[in-house]
Coordinates of C-alpha atoms and ligand atoms in Angstrom, one line a residue:
X1 CA 77.2 -113.2 36.9
X2 CA 77.6 -110.5 39.4
X3 CA 78.5 -108.2 36.3
X4 CA 75.5 -108.9 34.2
X5 CA 72.9 -106.7 33.5
X6 CA 69.4 -109.1 34.7
X7 CA 68.3 -108.7 30.6
X8 CA 69.8 -108.4 27.4
X9 CA 67.0 -107.5 23.8
X10 CA 68.1 -109.5 20.8
X11 CA 65.9 -107.7 18.6
X12 CA 64.6 -103.6 17.7
X13 CA 61.3 -104.7 15.9
X14 CA 57.5 -104.5 17.0
X15 CA 58.4 -107.3 19.8
X16 CA 61.4 -106.5 20.5
X17 CA 60.4 -102.1 21.3
X18 CA 57.0 -103.9 23.4
X19 CA 59.2 -105.5 25.8
X20 CA 61.1 -102.9 25.8
X21 CA 58.2 -100.7 26.9
X22 CA 57.5 -103.0 29.6
X23 CA 61.0 -104.3 31.0
X24 CA 61.0 -100.2 31.3
X25 CA 57.8 -99.8 33.3
X26 CA 58.3 -102.8 35.9
X27 CA 61.6 -101.5 37.0
X28 CA 64.0 -104.2 35.0
X29 CA 67.2 -103.5 34.2
X30 CA 67.8 -104.3 30.9
X31 CA 70.3 -103.9 27.7
X32 CA 68.8 -103.9 24.3
X33 CA 70.5 -104.4 21.4
X34 CA 68.8 -103.8 17.5
X35 CA 68.2 -101.9 14.5
X36 CA 64.6 -99.8 15.2
X37 CA 62.2 -101.1 12.3
X38 CA 64.7 -102.2 10.3
X39 CA 62.1 -105.0 8.8
X40 CA 60.2 -102.1 7.5
X41 CA 61.9 -99.8 6.9
X42 CA 65.1 -101.7 4.5
X43 CA 63.4 -104.7 3.6
X44 CA 59.4 -103.6 1.9
X45 CA 59.2 -102.1 -0.9
X46 CA 58.2 -97.9 -0.6
X47 CA 54.4 -97.2 -1.5
X48 CA 53.9 -100.4 0.9
X49 CA 50.3 -100.1 2.4
X50 CA 50.3 -102.6 6.0
X51 CA 47.8 -105.4 5.2
X52 CA 47.0 -105.5 9.4
X53 CA 43.8 -102.9 10.0
X54 CA 45.3 -99.6 12.4
X55 CA 43.9 -101.3 15.5
X56 CA 45.9 -104.6 15.5
X57 CA 49.0 -102.4 14.3
X58 CA 50.0 -100.9 17.4
X59 CA 53.6 -101.6 19.6
X60 CA 52.3 -102.7 22.7
X61 CA 53.1 -100.5 26.1
X62 CA 51.6 -100.8 29.3
X63 CA 49.8 -97.9 29.5
X64 CA 48.4 -98.3 26.7
X65 CA 48.7 -94.7 25.7
X66 CA 51.4 -95.0 22.6
X67 CA 48.9 -96.5 19.7
X68 CA 49.4 -96.2 16.2
X69 CA 46.3 -93.8 16.9
X70 CA 48.1 -91.6 19.5
X71 CA 50.7 -91.1 17.1
X72 CA 49.1 -90.3 14.1
X73 CA 46.2 -87.8 15.5
X74 CA 50.1 -86.0 17.6
X75 CA 51.4 -85.8 13.7
X76 CA 48.5 -85.1 12.1
X77 CA 48.3 -88.1 10.4
X78 CA 45.0 -90.0 8.6
X79 CA 43.8 -92.5 11.1
X80 CA 41.4 -94.8 11.2
X81 CA 41.1 -98.1 13.5
X82 CA 39.4 -99.6 11.0
X83 CA 39.3 -99.9 7.1
X84 CA 42.1 -97.7 6.2
X85 CA 45.4 -98.7 5.2
X86 CA 48.3 -97.7 7.2
X87 CA 50.9 -96.5 5.0
X88 CA 54.9 -98.3 5.5
X89 CA 56.7 -94.9 6.4
X90 CA 53.5 -94.0 9.2
X91 CA 53.9 -97.2 10.3
X92 CA 58.3 -97.1 10.7
X93 CA 57.3 -93.8 12.0
X94 CA 55.4 -94.5 14.4
X95 CA 58.1 -96.9 15.4
X96 CA 61.0 -94.7 15.8
X97 CA 58.7 -92.6 18.2
X98 CA 57.6 -95.6 20.1
X99 CA 61.2 -96.4 20.5
X100 CA 62.6 -92.8 21.4
X101 CA 59.4 -92.3 24.0
X102 CA 59.5 -95.6 26.1
X103 CA 62.7 -97.9 24.8
X104 CA 65.3 -94.8 24.9
X105 CA 68.1 -96.9 25.8
X106 CA 68.2 -99.0 22.8
X107 CA 72.2 -99.5 21.8
X108 CA 71.6 -99.7 17.7
X109 CA 74.9 -102.7 17.4
X110 CA 74.0 -105.8 16.1
X111 CA 74.8 -108.9 18.7
X112 CA 77.3 -111.2 16.8
X113 CA 77.7 -114.1 19.0
X114 CA 75.8 -115.1 21.9
X115 CA 76.7 -117.7 24.1
X116 CA 76.0 -119.5 27.4
X117 CA 78.2 -119.0 30.2
X118 CA 78.1 -119.5 34.0
X119 CA 74.8 -120.1 34.1
X120 CA 73.9 -116.6 31.9
X121 CA 74.9 -115.4 28.6
X122 CA 77.6 -113.3 26.5
X123 CA 76.9 -111.3 24.2
X124 CA 79.7 -109.5 21.3
X125 CA 78.5 -107.0 19.5
X126 CA 79.4 -106.0 16.0
X127 CA 82.0 -103.6 17.7
X128 CA 84.0 -106.2 19.0
X129 CA 82.5 -105.0 22.5
X130 CA 81.4 -108.0 24.7
X131 CA 77.8 -108.1 27.2
X132 CA 77.0 -109.9 30.2
X133 CA 74.1 -110.8 30.8
X134 CA 71.5 -112.9 33.2
X135 CA 68.9 -113.6 30.9
X136 CA 68.6 -112.7 26.7
X137 CA 65.3 -112.6 25.3
X138 CA 65.6 -113.0 21.2
X139 CA 63.3 -110.9 19.3
X140 CA 64.7 -110.8 15.3
X141 CA 62.1 -110.7 13.6
X142 CA 62.2 -113.0 9.9
X143 CA 65.0 -110.6 8.3
X144 CA 67.2 -114.2 8.3
X145 CA 64.7 -116.8 7.4
X146 CA 64.1 -115.7 3.9
X147 CA 63.0 -118.4 2.1
X148 CA 63.9 -118.4 -1.5
X149 CA 62.9 -121.9 -3.1
X150 CA 64.5 -124.1 -5.5
X151 CA 64.5 -123.7 -9.2
X152 CA 65.1 -120.1 -8.1
X153 CA 68.1 -120.3 -5.3
X154 CA 69.9 -122.0 -7.9
X155 CA 69.4 -118.4 -9.8
X156 CA 72.5 -115.8 -9.5
X157 CA 71.4 -112.8 -6.9
X158 CA 71.8 -110.6 -10.0
X159 CA 69.2 -111.6 -11.9
X160 CA 66.8 -113.5 -9.1
X161 CA 65.8 -112.1 -5.6
X162 CA 63.9 -112.7 -2.9
X163 CA 61.4 -109.5 -2.1
X164 CA 62.6 -108.9 0.8
X165 CA 65.5 -107.5 -0.9
X166 CA 63.6 -104.6 -2.3
X167 CA 63.3 -101.3 -0.6
X168 CA 63.6 -99.4 -4.0
X169 CA 60.9 -101.0 -6.7
X170 CA 61.6 -98.0 -9.3
X171 CA 65.8 -99.4 -10.1
X172 CA 63.3 -102.0 -12.8
X173 CA 61.7 -99.1 -14.6
X174 CA 62.0 -99.9 -18.4
X175 CA 62.0 -103.6 -17.3
X176 CA 60.8 -107.1 -17.4
X177 CA 60.4 -108.5 -14.0
X178 CA 58.5 -111.5 -12.9
X179 CA 56.8 -112.0 -9.6
X180 CA 56.7 -115.5 -8.4
X181 CA 54.3 -115.9 -5.4
X182 CA 50.2 -115.2 -4.6
X183 CA 50.3 -113.1 -0.9
X184 CA 49.8 -110.0 -0.6
X185 CA 53.9 -109.1 -0.8
X186 CA 53.5 -110.9 -4.1
X187 CA 50.8 -109.1 -5.6
X188 CA 52.0 -105.4 -4.5
X189 CA 55.3 -105.9 -5.3
X190 CA 53.6 -106.6 -8.8
X191 CA 51.6 -103.8 -8.3
X192 CA 54.2 -101.1 -7.3
X193 CA 56.5 -102.5 -10.1
X194 CA 54.0 -101.9 -12.6
X195 CA 52.9 -98.2 -11.2
X196 CA 56.6 -97.8 -11.6
X197 CA 57.4 -98.4 -14.9
X198 CA 58.4 -101.6 -14.9
X199 CA 57.2 -104.6 -17.4
X200 CA 55.5 -107.3 -15.0
X201 CA 54.4 -110.6 -15.1
X202 CA 53.0 -112.8 -12.1
X203 CA 53.7 -116.3 -12.3
X204 CA 51.3 -118.6 -9.5
X205 CA 51.3 -122.1 -8.2
X206 CA 47.6 -122.2 -7.8
X207 CA 43.9 -122.5 -10.6
X208 CA 43.7 -119.1 -9.0
X209 CA 44.2 -115.7 -6.7
X210 CA 42.8 -115.5 -3.4
X211 CA 41.1 -111.8 -1.9
X212 CA 40.5 -110.7 1.5
X213 CA 36.8 -109.3 1.6
X214 CA 35.9 -105.3 2.4
X215 CA 35.7 -104.9 6.1
X216 CA 32.9 -106.5 8.0
X217 CA 30.7 -103.5 9.1
X218 CA 31.5 -102.9 12.8
X219 CA 27.6 -102.2 13.6
X220 CA 26.6 -105.8 12.2
X221 CA 23.3 -107.1 13.6
X222 CA 24.6 -108.9 16.5
X223 CA 24.0 -112.2 14.6
X224 CA 25.6 -111.7 12.0
X225 CA 28.4 -110.5 14.5
X226 CA 28.1 -113.7 15.8
X227 CA 28.4 -115.9 12.5
X228 CA 31.7 -114.3 11.7
X229 CA 33.4 -112.7 14.6
X230 CA 35.7 -110.4 13.2
X231 CA 39.1 -110.1 15.4
X232 CA 43.0 -109.0 15.5
X233 CA 44.1 -110.5 12.5
X234 CA 40.7 -110.3 11.0
X235 CA 37.7 -112.3 10.9
X236 CA 35.7 -115.8 11.3
X237 CA 35.7 -117.8 14.3
X238 CA 39.7 -120.3 13.9
X239 CA 41.0 -116.4 13.3
X240 CA 39.6 -115.3 16.9
X241 CA 41.2 -118.0 17.7
X242 CA 44.1 -117.7 16.9
X243 CA 43.9 -113.8 17.8
X244 CA 42.5 -114.5 21.5
X245 CA 43.8 -117.5 22.7
X246 CA 48.0 -118.0 22.1
X247 CA 47.7 -120.3 25.6
X248 CA 45.2 -122.4 24.5
X249 CA 46.5 -122.4 20.8
X250 CA 49.9 -124.2 23.0
X251 CA 47.9 -126.7 23.8
X252 CA 47.0 -128.2 20.5
X253 CA 48.5 -131.1 18.9
X254 CA 52.2 -130.7 17.3
X255 CA 51.8 -131.3 14.0
X256 CA 48.6 -129.4 14.6
X257 CA 50.8 -126.3 15.7
X258 CA 53.1 -126.5 13.0
X259 CA 50.7 -126.7 10.4
X260 CA 48.0 -124.4 11.4
X261 CA 51.0 -121.6 12.6
X262 CA 52.9 -122.2 8.8
X263 CA 49.2 -122.4 6.7
X264 CA 46.3 -120.3 8.4
X265 CA 46.0 -116.4 6.9
X266 CA 47.7 -118.1 3.9
X267 CA 48.3 -115.9 0.6
X268 CA 46.2 -113.6 -0.5
X269 CA 45.8 -110.1 -1.5
X270 CA 43.8 -107.4 0.6
X271 CA 40.6 -106.2 -0.7
X272 CA 42.0 -102.6 -1.6
X273 CA 44.6 -104.4 -3.2
X274 CA 42.5 -106.1 -6.1
X275 CA 41.6 -103.4 -8.0
X276 CA 45.9 -102.2 -8.7
X277 CA 46.2 -105.9 -9.8
X278 CA 42.9 -107.0 -11.8
X279 CA 43.5 -106.1 -15.5
X280 CA 46.5 -104.1 -15.1
X281 CA 49.4 -106.7 -16.0
X282 CA 49.2 -110.7 -16.6
X283 CA 49.1 -112.9 -13.7
X284 CA 49.2 -116.9 -14.5
X285 CA 47.7 -118.8 -12.1
X286 CA 48.2 -122.5 -12.5
X287 CA 52.0 -122.6 -13.4
X288 CA 55.3 -124.0 -11.2
X289 CA 58.7 -123.0 -11.6
X290 CA 60.9 -126.4 -13.0
X291 CA 63.1 -124.9 -14.6
X292 CA 65.5 -121.5 -14.3
X293 CA 68.6 -120.7 -15.8
X294 CA 70.8 -117.4 -16.8
X295 CA 69.5 -115.7 -20.3
X296 CA 70.7 -112.9 -22.1
X297 CA 71.7 -111.6 -19.2
X298 CA 68.3 -111.9 -17.5
X299 CA 66.6 -115.4 -16.2
X300 CA 64.4 -118.0 -18.8
X301 CA 62.2 -120.4 -16.4
X302 CA 60.6 -122.9 -17.8
X303 CA 56.9 -123.7 -16.5
X304 CA 55.3 -126.6 -16.1
X305 CA 50.7 -126.5 -16.2
X306 CA 48.4 -128.1 -14.1
X307 CA 47.6 -130.4 -17.5
X308 CA 51.6 -130.8 -17.8
X309 CA 52.0 -128.4 -20.6
X310 CA 55.4 -126.8 -20.1
X311 CA 56.2 -123.5 -21.0
X312 CA 59.4 -121.0 -21.1
X313 CA 59.0 -117.6 -19.7
X314 CA 61.9 -114.6 -19.8
X315 CA 62.3 -111.4 -18.1
X316 CA 65.1 -109.0 -16.8
X317 CA 64.5 -110.3 -13.4
X318 CA 63.0 -112.4 -10.7
X319 CA 61.9 -111.6 -7.9
X320 CA 60.7 -114.3 -5.5
X321 CA 58.1 -112.9 -2.9
X322 CA 57.9 -116.8 -2.1
X323 CA 57.9 -115.9 2.3
X324 CA 59.7 -116.7 4.9
X325 CA 60.6 -119.9 7.1
X326 CA 61.7 -120.0 10.5
X327 CA 64.7 -122.4 11.3
X328 CA 66.9 -121.8 14.0
X329 CA 70.0 -122.6 11.9
X330 CA 69.6 -120.1 9.9
X331 CA 70.1 -117.0 13.0
X332 CA 73.9 -116.3 12.2
X333 CA 74.2 -115.3 16.3
X334 CA 73.7 -118.1 18.0
X335 CA 76.7 -119.6 18.8
X336 CA 76.7 -123.4 17.6
X337 CA 77.2 -125.4 21.0
X338 CA 73.6 -123.1 22.4
X339 CA 71.9 -123.8 19.5
X340 CA 72.4 -128.0 19.7
X341 CA 71.1 -127.2 23.1
X342 CA 68.0 -125.3 22.3
X343 CA 65.3 -128.4 21.4
X344 CA 62.8 -127.4 18.4
X345 CA 60.1 -128.3 16.4
X346 CA 59.9 -128.1 12.7
X347 CA 62.9 -125.7 13.1
X348 CA 61.8 -123.3 15.4
X349 CA 62.2 -123.5 19.4
X350 CA 59.8 -125.0 21.7
X351 CA 59.2 -122.6 24.5
X352 CA 57.6 -122.9 27.4
X353 CA 54.1 -120.9 28.5
X354 CA 56.8 -117.8 29.1
X355 CA 58.9 -117.8 25.9
X356 CA 61.5 -119.4 27.7
X357 CA 63.6 -122.1 25.6
X358 CA 64.6 -125.5 26.8
X359 CA 68.1 -123.5 27.5
X360 CA 67.1 -122.1 30.7
X361 CA 66.8 -118.4 30.2
X362 CA 67.0 -117.9 27.0
X363 CA 63.5 -116.6 25.4
X364 CA 62.3 -116.6 22.7
X365 CA 59.3 -113.8 20.9
X366 CA 58.1 -112.8 17.6
X367 CA 57.3 -114.9 14.6
X368 CA 60.2 -117.7 14.9
X369 CA 57.9 -119.2 18.2
X370 CA 54.3 -118.9 15.9
X371 CA 54.2 -123.3 16.0
X372 CA 53.5 -122.8 19.5
X373 CA 52.2 -119.7 20.1
X374 CA 50.0 -119.7 17.2
X375 CA 49.8 -117.4 13.7
X376 CA 48.9 -114.3 16.1
X377 CA 53.3 -113.9 16.9
X378 CA 53.5 -113.6 12.9
X379 CA 51.8 -110.2 12.6
X380 CA 52.6 -107.2 14.9
X381 CA 49.5 -108.1 17.2
X382 CA 50.8 -111.2 19.1
X383 CA 53.5 -108.6 20.5
X384 CA 51.0 -108.0 23.3
X385 CA 50.9 -110.9 24.5
X386 CA 54.3 -111.6 24.5
X387 CA 56.0 -108.7 25.3
X388 CA 53.7 -108.8 29.0
X389 CA 53.9 -112.6 29.5
X390 CA 58.0 -112.1 29.3
X391 CA 58.1 -109.0 31.2
X392 CA 55.4 -110.0 34.0
X393 CA 58.0 -113.4 34.1
X394 CA 61.4 -111.6 33.7
X395 CA 60.7 -108.7 36.8
X396 CA 59.4 -112.2 38.5
X397 CA 62.8 -113.7 38.5
X398 CA 64.7 -110.0 38.5
X399 CA 62.9 -109.3 42.1
X400 CA 63.6 -112.3 43.4
X401 CA 67.3 -112.2 42.7
X402 CA 67.4 -108.8 44.5
X403 CA 68.9 -108.7 47.9
X404 CA 66.2 -108.3 50.8
X405 CA 66.5 -104.4 52.4
X406 CA 67.5 -105.3 56.0
X407 CA 65.7 -102.6 58.2
X408 CA 67.3 -101.3 61.7
Ligands
LIG501 C1 56.0 -107.8 3.0 C2 55.6 -107.6 4.7 C3 54.5 -107.3 4.8 C4 54.3 -107.4 6.3 N1 53.1 -107.2 6.7 C5 52.4 -106.9 8.2 C6 50.9 -106.1 8.7 O1 50.7 -105.7 7.6 N2 50.5 -106.2 9.9 C7 51.8 -106.8 10.5 O2 50.9 -107.7 11.9 N3 52.3 -107.4 10.9 C8 53.1 -107.8 9.0 N4 54.6 -108.5 8.4 C9 54.8 -109.5 10.1 C10 55.8 -108.8 9.9 O3 56.6 -108.8 9.8 C11 55.9 -109.0 12.0 O4 54.8 -108.7 11.7 C12 57.0 -108.2 12.5 O5 57.5 -107.9 11.6 C13 57.1 -109.2 13.8 O6 58.2 -108.3 14.7 P1 59.4 -108.7 15.3 O7 59.8 -107.3 16.2 O8 59.6 -110.0 15.9 O9 60.4 -108.7 13.7 P2 61.4 -107.1 13.1 O10 60.6 -106.3 12.4 O11 61.2 -107.9 11.9 O12 62.6 -106.7 14.1 C14 63.8 -107.5 14.1 C15 64.7 -106.4 14.6 O13 66.0 -107.4 15.1 C16 66.8 -107.2 14.5 N5 67.8 -107.9 14.8 C17 68.1 -108.9 13.7 N6 68.8 -109.5 14.0 C18 69.7 -109.1 14.8 C19 71.1 -108.8 15.6 N7 71.7 -110.0 15.1 N8 71.8 -108.7 16.8 C20 70.8 -107.4 16.9 N9 69.0 -107.5 16.1 C21 69.3 -107.9 15.3 C22 67.1 -106.0 13.6 O14 67.3 -105.0 13.7 C23 65.1 -106.2 14.2 O15 65.8 -104.7 14.7 C24 54.7 -108.1 7.2 C25 56.3 -108.6 7.1 C26 56.3 -108.7 5.2 C27 57.4 -109.4 5.2

């Protein structure tokens, strides 16, 4: 492996970019592949706001200088660490600024194949070149894991798509659209569709929508703060634990970890979205989609209500805001042989305390490892723990390999 680079990073979202910033600062040689902020730029609706607070939407750099706040100051954008929603376009620009400042070596190309060779890794790039690396870090986010449940999955994509397929919702102006789901993505997409001239209806399995509360005052009396602490992912003791103790989360029983990684901080709308939804368009709660078929150029859904009664709903298009499910077998660039060597838990790679998988030298960071480090991995806020831990580990491995200088 004499021609191999020390580290290859696959992915240039908040996790990959943060790791690159930390490796650069540590002087580790690496190559970095991916499209900067791709998920945010292409798979989220224009006009969206982040649900995470400003202070919890920082990418991580060792000096702590390339924060969202500093970016907003530098570029004259409004910013508040708490209580002022961050516009999507500002966040994408922030990520690209961070990349140009701290991860300038990014190669904007996708990895098409990753295999294990001679104790290291062979990567094939979309431009047909090959790269050898001693270690590889996968920070590929969730784009490969969009989850479309049956029976919606059996509809053609001309009449039913996952929410991640849409950046521009104005294409539905004048159309009837059903949005399936009850989370922020469903409710905000529905609001944007409505505000852009679509006739929208939201279909929700649960009996009511859940809304997050107003931000808590930072200067609350101590007793109130002890009762309900505020943390990166929101308020309350469970959320505080998920936000601040990913290493302790790792010691919970595996069944608990899988369950909490999937369900904690479950579907709910941000408080600032509420007035853009309630009373604006129909929200049909307590209904499950039991059948789906193309009809008259659109789709017809068969529904069953909680009392067992059946009904139908038709529209020009259905948007399934049904989230993401991590499943290693859906990462298209992991070679078939290598995939069999990666130990998984509920479809997610099992990693140790330094994010290293069962294949020595192969690391995973971000949402893919939420069953190990908890729900914080599903959010930008977790990038700090991942980037500091993995860069520390890789800097250690790299310096242990470096030839010892012999003085004369
Ligand atoms: C609608 C929506 C709203 C959200 N809002 C928030 C929010 O407000 N706050 C928050 O903290 N989190 C939010 N999230 C979660 C967010 O997705 C994660 O926090 C974050 O994107 C994870 O960062 P990441 O770097 O792991 O992945 P991503 O941002 O998904 O980046 C993945 C990277 O991998 C690259 N990649 C993929 N495949 C390859 C390949 N084959 N070769 C090379 N590169 C590849 C991509 O090009 C991209 O650069 C939201 C998610 C969605 C879907």
